[in-house]
Coordinates of C-alpha atoms (C1' of nucleotides) in Angstrom, one line a residue:
Chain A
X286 CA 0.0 0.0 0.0
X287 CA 2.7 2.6 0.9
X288 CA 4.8 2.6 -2.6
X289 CA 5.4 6.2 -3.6
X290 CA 7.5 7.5 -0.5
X291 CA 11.5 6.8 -1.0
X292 CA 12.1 4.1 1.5
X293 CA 15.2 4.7 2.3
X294 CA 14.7 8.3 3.6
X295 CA 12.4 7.1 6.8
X296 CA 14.2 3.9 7.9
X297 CA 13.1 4.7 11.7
X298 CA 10.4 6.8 10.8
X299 CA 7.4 5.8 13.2
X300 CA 4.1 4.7 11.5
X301 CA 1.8 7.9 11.8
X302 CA 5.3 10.1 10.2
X303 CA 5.2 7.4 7.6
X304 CA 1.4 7.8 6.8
X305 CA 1.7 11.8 6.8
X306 CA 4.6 11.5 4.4
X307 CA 2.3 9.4 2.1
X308 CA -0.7 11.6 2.7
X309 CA 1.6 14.4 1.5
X310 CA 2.5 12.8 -2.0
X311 CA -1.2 11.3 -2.6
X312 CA -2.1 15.4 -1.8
X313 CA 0.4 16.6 -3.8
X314 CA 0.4 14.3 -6.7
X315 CA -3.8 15.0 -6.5
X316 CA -5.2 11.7 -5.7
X317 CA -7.0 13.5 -2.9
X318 CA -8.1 16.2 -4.2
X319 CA -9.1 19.4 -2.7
X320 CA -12.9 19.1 -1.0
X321 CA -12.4 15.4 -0.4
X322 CA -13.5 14.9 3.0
X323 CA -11.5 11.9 5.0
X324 CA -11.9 10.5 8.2
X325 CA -9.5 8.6 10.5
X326 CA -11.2 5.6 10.5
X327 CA -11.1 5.6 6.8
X328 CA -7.8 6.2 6.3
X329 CA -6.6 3.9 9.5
X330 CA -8.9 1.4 7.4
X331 CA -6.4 1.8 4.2
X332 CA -3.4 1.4 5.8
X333 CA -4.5 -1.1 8.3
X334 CA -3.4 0.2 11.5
X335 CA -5.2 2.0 14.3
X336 CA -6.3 5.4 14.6
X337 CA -3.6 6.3 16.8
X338 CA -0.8 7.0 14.1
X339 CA -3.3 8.2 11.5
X340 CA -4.3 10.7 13.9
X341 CA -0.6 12.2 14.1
X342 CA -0.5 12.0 10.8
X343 CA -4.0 14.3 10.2
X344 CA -2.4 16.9 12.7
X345 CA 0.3 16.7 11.0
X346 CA -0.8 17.7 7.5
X347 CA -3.5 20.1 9.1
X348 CA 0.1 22.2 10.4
X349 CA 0.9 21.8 6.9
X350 CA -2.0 23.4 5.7
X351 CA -2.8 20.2 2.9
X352 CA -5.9 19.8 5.0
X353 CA -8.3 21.2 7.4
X354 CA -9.4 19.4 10.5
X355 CA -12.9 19.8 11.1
X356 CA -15.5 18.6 13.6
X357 CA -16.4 15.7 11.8
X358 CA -14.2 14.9 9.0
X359 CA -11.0 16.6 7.1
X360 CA -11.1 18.1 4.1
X361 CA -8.4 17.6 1.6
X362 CA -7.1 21.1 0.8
X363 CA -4.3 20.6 -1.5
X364 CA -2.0 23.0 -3.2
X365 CA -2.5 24.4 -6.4
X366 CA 0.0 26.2 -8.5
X367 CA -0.3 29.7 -5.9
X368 CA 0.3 27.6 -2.7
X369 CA 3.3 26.0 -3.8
X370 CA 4.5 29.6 -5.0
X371 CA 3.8 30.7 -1.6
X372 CA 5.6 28.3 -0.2
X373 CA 8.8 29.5 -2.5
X374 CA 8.3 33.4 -0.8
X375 CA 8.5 31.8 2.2
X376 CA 11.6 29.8 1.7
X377 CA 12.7 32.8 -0.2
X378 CA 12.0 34.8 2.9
X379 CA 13.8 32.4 5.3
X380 CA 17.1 31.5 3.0
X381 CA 17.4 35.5 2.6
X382 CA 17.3 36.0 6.6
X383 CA 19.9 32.7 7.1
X384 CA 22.5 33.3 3.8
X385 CA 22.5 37.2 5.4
X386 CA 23.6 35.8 8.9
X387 CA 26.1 33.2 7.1
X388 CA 27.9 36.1 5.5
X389 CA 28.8 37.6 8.1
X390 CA 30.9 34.5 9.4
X391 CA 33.2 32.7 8.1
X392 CA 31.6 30.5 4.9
X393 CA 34.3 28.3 4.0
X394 CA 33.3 25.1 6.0
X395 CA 29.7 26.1 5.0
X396 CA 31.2 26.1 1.2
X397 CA 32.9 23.0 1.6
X398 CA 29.7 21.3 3.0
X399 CA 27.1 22.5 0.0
X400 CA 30.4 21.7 -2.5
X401 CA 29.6 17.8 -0.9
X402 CA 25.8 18.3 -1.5
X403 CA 26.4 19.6 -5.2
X404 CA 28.2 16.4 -6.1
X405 CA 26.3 14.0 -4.9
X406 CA 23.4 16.1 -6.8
X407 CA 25.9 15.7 -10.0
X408 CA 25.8 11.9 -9.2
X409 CA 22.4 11.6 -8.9
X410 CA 22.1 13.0 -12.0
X411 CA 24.1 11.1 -13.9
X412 CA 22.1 7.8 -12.3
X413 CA 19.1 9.8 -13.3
X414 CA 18.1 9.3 -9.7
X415 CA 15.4 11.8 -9.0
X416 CA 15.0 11.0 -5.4
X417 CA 18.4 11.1 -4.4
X418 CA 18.8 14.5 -6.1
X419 CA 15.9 15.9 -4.5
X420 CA 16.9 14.7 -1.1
X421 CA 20.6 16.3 -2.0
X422 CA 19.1 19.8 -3.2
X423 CA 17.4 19.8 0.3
X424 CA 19.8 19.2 2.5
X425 CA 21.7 21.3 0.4
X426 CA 19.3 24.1 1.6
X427 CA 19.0 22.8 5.0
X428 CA 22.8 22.8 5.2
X429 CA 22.5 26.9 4.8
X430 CA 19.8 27.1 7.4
X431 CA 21.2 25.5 9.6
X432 CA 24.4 27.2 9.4
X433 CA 22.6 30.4 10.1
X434 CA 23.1 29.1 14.0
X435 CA 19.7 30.7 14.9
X436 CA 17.4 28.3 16.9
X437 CA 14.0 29.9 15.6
X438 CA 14.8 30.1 11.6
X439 CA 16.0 26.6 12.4
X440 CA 12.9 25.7 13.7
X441 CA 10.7 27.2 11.4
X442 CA 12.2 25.2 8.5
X443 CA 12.1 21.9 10.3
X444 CA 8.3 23.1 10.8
X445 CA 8.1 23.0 7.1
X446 CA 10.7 20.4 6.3
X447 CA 8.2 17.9 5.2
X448 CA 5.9 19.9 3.3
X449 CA 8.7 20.6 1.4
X450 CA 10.2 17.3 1.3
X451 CA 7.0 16.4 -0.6
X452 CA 7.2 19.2 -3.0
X453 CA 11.1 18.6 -3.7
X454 CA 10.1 15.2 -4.5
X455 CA 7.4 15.8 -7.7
X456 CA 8.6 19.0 -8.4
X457 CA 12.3 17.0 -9.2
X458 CA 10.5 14.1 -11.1
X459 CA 9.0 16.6 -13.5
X460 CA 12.9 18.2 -14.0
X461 CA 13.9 15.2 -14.6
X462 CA 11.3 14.3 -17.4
X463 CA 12.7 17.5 -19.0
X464 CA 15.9 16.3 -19.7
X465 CA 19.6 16.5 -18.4
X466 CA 20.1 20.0 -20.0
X467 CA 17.3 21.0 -17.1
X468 CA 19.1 18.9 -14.4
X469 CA 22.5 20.7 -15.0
X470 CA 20.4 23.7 -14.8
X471 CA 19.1 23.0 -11.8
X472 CA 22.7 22.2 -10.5
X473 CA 24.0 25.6 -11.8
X474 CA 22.1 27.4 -9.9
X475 CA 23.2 25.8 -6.6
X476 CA 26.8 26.8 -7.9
X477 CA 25.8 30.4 -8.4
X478 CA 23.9 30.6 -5.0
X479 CA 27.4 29.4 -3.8
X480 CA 29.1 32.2 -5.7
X481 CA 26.6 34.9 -4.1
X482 CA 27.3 33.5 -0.6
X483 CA 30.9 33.9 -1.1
X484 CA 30.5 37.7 -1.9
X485 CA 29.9 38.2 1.0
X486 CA 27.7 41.5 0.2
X487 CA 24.3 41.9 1.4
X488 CA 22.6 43.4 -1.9
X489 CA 24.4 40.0 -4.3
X490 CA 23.5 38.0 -1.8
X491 CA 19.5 39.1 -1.7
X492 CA 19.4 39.2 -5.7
X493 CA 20.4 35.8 -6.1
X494 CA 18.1 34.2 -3.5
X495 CA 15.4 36.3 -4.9
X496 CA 16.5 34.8 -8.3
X497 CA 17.0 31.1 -7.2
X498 CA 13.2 31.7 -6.5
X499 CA 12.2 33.1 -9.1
X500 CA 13.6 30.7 -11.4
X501 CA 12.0 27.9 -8.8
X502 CA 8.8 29.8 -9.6
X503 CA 9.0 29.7 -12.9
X504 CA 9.9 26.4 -13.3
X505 CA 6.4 25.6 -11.7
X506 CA 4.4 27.5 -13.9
X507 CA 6.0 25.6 -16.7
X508 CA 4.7 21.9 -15.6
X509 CA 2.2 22.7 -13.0
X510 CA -0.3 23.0 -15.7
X511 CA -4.1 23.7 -14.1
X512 CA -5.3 20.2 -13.4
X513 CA -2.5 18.1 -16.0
X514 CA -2.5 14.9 -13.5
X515 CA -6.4 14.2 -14.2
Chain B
X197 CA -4.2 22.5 39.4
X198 CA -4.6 24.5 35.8
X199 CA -5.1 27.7 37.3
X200 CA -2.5 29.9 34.9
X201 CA -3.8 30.4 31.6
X202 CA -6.6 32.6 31.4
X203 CA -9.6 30.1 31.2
X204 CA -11.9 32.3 28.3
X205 CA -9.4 32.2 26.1
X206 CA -9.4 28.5 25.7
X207 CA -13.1 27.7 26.1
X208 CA -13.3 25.0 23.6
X209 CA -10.2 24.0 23.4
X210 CA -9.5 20.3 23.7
X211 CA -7.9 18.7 27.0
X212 CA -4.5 18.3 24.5
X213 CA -4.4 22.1 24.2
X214 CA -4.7 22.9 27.3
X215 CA -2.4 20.9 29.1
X216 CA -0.1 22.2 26.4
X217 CA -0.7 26.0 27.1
X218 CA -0.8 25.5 30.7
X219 CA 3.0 23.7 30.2
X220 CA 3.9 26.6 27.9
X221 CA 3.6 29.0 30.9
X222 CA 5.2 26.8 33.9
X223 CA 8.0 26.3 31.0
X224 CA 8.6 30.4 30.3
X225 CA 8.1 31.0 34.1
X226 CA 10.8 28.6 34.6
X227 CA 8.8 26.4 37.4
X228 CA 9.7 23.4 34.8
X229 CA 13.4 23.6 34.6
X230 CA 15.9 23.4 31.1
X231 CA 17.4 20.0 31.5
X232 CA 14.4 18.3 33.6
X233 CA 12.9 15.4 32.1
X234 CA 9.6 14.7 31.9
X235 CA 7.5 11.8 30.5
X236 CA 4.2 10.9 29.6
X237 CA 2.7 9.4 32.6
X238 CA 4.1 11.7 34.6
X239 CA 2.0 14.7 33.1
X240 CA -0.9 12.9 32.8
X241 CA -1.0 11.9 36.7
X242 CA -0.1 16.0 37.3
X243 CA -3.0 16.4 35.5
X244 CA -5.0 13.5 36.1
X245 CA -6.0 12.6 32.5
X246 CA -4.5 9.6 30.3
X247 CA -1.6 9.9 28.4
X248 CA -3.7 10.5 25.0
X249 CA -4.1 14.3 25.5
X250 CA -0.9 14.7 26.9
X251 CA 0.6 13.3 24.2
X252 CA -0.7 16.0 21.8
X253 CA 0.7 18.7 23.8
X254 CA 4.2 17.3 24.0
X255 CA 4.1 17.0 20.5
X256 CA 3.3 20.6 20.6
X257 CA 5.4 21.6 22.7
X258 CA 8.5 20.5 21.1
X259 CA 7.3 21.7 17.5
X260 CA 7.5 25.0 19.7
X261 CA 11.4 23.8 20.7
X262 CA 10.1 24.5 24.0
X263 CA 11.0 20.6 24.7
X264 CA 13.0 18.0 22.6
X265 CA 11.0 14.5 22.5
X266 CA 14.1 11.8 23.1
X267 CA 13.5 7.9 22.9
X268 CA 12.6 8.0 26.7
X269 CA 11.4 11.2 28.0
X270 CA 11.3 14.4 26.8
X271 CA 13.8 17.2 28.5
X272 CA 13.2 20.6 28.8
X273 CA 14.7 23.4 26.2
X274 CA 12.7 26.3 27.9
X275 CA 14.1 29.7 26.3
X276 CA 16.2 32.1 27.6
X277 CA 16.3 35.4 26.9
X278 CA 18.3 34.5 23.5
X279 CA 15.5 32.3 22.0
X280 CA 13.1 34.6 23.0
X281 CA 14.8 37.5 21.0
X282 CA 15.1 34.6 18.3
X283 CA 11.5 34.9 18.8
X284 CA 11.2 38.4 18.1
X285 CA 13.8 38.2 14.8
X286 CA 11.1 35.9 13.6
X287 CA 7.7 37.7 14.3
X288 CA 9.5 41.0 12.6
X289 CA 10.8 39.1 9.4
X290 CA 7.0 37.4 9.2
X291 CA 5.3 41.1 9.9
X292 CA 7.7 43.1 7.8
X293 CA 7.5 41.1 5.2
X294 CA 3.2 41.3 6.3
X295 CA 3.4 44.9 6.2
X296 CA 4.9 45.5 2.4
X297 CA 2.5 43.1 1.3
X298 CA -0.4 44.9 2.9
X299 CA 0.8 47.9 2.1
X300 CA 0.3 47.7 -1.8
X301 CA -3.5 47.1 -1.2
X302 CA -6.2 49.9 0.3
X303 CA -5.2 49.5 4.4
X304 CA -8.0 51.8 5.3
X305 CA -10.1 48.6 6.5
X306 CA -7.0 47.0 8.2
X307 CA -6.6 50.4 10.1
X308 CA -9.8 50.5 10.9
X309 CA -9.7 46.6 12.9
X310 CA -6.0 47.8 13.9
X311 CA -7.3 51.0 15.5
X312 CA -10.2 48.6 17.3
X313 CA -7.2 46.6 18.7
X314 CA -5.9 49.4 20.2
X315 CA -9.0 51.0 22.1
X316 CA -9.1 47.4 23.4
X317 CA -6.0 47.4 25.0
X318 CA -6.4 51.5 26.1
X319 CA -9.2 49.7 27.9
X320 CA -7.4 46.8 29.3
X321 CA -4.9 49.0 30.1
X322 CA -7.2 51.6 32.3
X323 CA -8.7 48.3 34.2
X324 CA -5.4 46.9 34.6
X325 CA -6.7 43.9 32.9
X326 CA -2.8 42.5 31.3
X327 CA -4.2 39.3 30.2
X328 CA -7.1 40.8 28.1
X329 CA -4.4 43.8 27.2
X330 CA -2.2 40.8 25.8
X331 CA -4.8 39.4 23.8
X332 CA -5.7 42.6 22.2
X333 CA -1.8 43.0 21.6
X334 CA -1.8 39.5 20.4
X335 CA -5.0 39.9 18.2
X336 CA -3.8 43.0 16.5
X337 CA -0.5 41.6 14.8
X338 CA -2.6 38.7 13.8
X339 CA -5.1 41.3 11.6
X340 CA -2.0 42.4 10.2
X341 CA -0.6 39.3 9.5
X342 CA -4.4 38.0 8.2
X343 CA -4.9 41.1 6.1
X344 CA -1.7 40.5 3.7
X345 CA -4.0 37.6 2.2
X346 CA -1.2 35.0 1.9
X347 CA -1.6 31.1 3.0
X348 CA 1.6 30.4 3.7
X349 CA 2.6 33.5 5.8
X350 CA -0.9 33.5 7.8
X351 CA -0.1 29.6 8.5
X352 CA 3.4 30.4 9.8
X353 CA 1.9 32.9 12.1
X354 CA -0.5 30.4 13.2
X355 CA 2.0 27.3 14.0
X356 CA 3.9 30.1 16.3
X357 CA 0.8 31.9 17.5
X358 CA 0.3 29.6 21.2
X359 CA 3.9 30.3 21.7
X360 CA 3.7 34.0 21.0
X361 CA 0.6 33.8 23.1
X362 CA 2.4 32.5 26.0
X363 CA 5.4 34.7 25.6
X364 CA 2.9 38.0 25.5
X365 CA 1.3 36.6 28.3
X366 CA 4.3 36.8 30.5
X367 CA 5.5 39.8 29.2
X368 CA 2.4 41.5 29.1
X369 CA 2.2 41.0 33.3
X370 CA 6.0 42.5 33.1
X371 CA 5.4 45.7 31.6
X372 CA 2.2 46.3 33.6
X373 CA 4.1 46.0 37.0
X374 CA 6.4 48.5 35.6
X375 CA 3.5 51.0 35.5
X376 CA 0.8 52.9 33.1
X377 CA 3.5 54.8 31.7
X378 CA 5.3 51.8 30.0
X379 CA 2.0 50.7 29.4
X380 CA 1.4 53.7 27.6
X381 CA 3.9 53.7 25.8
X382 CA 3.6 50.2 24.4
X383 CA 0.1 51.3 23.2
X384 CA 2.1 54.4 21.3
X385 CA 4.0 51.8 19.6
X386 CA 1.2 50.3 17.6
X387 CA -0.3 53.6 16.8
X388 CA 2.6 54.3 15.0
X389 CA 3.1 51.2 13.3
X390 CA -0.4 51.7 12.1
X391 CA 1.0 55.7 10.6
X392 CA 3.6 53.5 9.2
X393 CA 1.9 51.6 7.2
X394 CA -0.4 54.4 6.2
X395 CA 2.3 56.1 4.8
X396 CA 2.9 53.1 2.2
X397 CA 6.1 53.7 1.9
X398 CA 8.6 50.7 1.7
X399 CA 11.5 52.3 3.4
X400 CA 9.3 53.8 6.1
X401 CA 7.1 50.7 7.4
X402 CA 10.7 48.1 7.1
X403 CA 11.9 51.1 9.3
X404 CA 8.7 51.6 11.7
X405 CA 8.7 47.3 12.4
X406 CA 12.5 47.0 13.0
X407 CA 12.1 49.8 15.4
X408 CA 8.9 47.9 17.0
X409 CA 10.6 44.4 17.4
X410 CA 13.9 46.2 18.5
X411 CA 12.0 48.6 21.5
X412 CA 10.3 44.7 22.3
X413 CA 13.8 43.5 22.5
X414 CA 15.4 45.7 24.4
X415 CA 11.9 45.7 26.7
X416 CA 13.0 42.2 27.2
X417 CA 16.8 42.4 28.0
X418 CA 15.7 44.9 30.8
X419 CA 13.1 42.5 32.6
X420 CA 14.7 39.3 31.4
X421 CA 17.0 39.4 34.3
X422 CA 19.0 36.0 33.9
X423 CA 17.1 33.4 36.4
X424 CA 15.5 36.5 38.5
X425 CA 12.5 34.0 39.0
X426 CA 14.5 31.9 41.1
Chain C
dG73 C1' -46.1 18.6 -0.6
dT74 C1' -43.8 20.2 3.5
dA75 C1' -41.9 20.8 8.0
dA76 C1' -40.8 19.1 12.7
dG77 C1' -38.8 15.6 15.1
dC78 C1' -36.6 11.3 15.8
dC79 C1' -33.2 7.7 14.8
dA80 C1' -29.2 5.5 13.2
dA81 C1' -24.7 5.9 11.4
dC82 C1' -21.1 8.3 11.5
dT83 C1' -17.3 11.4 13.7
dT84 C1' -13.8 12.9 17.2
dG85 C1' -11.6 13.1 22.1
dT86 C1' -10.3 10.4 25.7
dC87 C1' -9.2 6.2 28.1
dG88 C1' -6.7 2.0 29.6
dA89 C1' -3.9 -2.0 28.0
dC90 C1' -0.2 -4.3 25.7
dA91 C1' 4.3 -4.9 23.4
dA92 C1' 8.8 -3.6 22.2
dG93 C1' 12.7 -1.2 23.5
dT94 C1' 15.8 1.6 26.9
dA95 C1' 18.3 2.9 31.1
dC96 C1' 20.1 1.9 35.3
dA97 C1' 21.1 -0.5 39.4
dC98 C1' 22.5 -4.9 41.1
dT99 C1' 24.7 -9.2 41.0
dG100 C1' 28.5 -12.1 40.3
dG101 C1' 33.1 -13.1 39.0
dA102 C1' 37.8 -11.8 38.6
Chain D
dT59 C1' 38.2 -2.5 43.0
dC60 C1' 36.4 -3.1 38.6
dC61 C1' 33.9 -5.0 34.8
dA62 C1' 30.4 -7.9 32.3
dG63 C1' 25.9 -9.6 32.4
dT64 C1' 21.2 -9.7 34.1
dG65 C1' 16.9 -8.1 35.5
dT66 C1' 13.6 -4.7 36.6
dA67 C1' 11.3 -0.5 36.3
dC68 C1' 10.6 2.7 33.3
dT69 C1' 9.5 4.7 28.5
dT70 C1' 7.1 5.3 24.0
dG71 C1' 4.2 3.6 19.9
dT72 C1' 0.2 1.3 18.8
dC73 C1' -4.3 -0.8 19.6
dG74 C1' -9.3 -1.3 20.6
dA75 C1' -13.2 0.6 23.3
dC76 C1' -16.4 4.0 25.0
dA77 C1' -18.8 8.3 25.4
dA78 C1' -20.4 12.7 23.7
dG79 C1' -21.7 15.1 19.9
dT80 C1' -22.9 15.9 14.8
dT81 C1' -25.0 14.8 10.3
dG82 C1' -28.4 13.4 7.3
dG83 C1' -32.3 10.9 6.2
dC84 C1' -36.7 8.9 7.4
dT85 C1' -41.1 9.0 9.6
dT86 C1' -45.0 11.2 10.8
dA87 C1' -48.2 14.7 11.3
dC88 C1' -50.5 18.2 9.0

DNA sequence: GTAAGCCAACTTGTCGACAAGTACACTGGA
DNA sequence: TCCAGTGTACTTGTCGACAAGTTGGCTTAC
């Protein structure tokens, strides 16, 4: 029953993180669609366990917004092609406020650790292995947050971490379907965000987060087309 | 035994959410110690409920990084006064960036709710009232926040909003033993954060919240006297 | 035909129980 | 004295059950 999520990436994950993360893709890739109402019992029905975990898992995605808890019932809320652009200004928002912090330390072992995340992204490529990149361009990004050394922004991506776990995930499939030529695109503009860092001034820095996003934007436009997956 | 949290503001609230707001407080008040360790059982007995409910608010409380959940126990992070400036770093890039949004739409309705915030709180304020005063205080960043119409932003707001409750809450109780005048004064503050914003002006209103967030801060650093609850 | 009221099938919030796993003290042997 | 091994008392994750409350349809009266 639970295919879609990349094994390897919740080993020790307990069952009701496992269900939200599958929640999240079946959202995301629109199998639930938005105004489909679910219940625990239903879903603790599909996957066979209790309500206990699927319960987490429903709190879980109502933090993420993908649903909304209601007195009886949840209803699916999805994201369409605006969501997932909000989603970008606020990563936008949060990777300007940490890369600003970063700059004004020291950046080299900070360098050396996105250099290892680039690779492995060039790797993945070449093995055309879309999950592996996408799990590489986010700790790629988590690798800058958390180099920021501030508790709260920390927290606040963690907060979102899965949500856009979920979203790395299609949104890199549908790269991939594009071709290498958009892979290595993808790649170069981790390199450039690199470059920016290493500037070390304030004004690079914001223009090339604001154009990392941008492009991310963009890109979505390009394949979310309105309802394509029905 | 849950005497803290001001009981209208949680009328409906389920036994999970309460047990977490009431820990919130004995957490920021310091009666529950960074480093003590906690479990399950142990809350619910405090409380004399099962461990169901109180295993919501745990959960809460450590998406809050108020507590980190550990394979037996959870220990206490509490927040000095550090995290709680963290705190404020936070609520100012979330409003700022709030406040430009709101800014290129007509604000005259905002203003309007805004300026019914603050007669609130002038009349907490004249019946001494700090936990309806924080509410009001709490209530009127919240419009703000609600008014610049994006998901993502508003939901980010709302994951930290118990927290910031709980932080304005204590607070709040400060700056009222410190008399009407600093009272007074924080009511100033959000009058002219609301001029601010009327002026539409970018410069102005990224100006007018650092200068908010940074009075809050130093506010703070005076009555945040390191372990003066001891 | 229509509206009020009742009933049955759902829902969630909470509870207590069990199993698997962890930490720590205690025992025994050197 | 010190160290390895054992056992016990804890912990969490999951389960099934119950109660209170909601929804929607059906009956019944008009």
């Amino acid at each position: 029953m639970m295919l879609k999520f990349p094994s390897l990436w919740i080993k020790n994950a307990t069952l009701g993180d496992r269900i939200a993360n599958e929640l999240r893709l079946r959202i995301l890739e629109n199998e639930m669609k938005p105004g489909d109402v679910i219940s625990e019992n239903q879903i603790a029905g599909r996957y066979g366990t209790s309500r206990s975990p699927v319960r987490d898992a429903l709190k879980a995605l109502s933090l993420d917004g993908l649903i909304r808890l209601e007195r009886m019932g949840a209803v699916v809320q999805g994201m369409d092609l605006k969501d997932i652009q909000e989603l970008y200004d606020v990563r936008e928002m949060i990777e300007n406020f940490a890369q600003q912090r970063v700059s004004k330390k020291n950046v080299s072992v900070l360098v050396q650790k996105l250099q290892q995340s680039i690779d492995k992204m060039e790797l993945a490529a070449k093995y055309n292995d879309h999950s592996e990149f996408a799990y590489y361009d986010l700790l790629f990004h988590e690798t800058i947050v958390r180099h920021a050394d501030h508790k709260r922004i920390f927290n606040l991506w963690s907060s979102m971490k899965p949500l856009i776990m979920a979203v790395i995930l299609v949104t890199t499939e549908q790269v991939f379907s594009y071709g290498s030529d958009h892979v290595e695109w993808v790649i170069g503009k981790h390199r450039t965000i690199v470059r920016a860092m290493q500037s070390k001034d304030r004004a690079v820095i914001e223009k090339s987060v604001n154009q990392y996003f941008d492009d991310s934007r963009h890109t979505l436009t390009e394949s979310f087309r309105p309802d394509s997956s029905d």
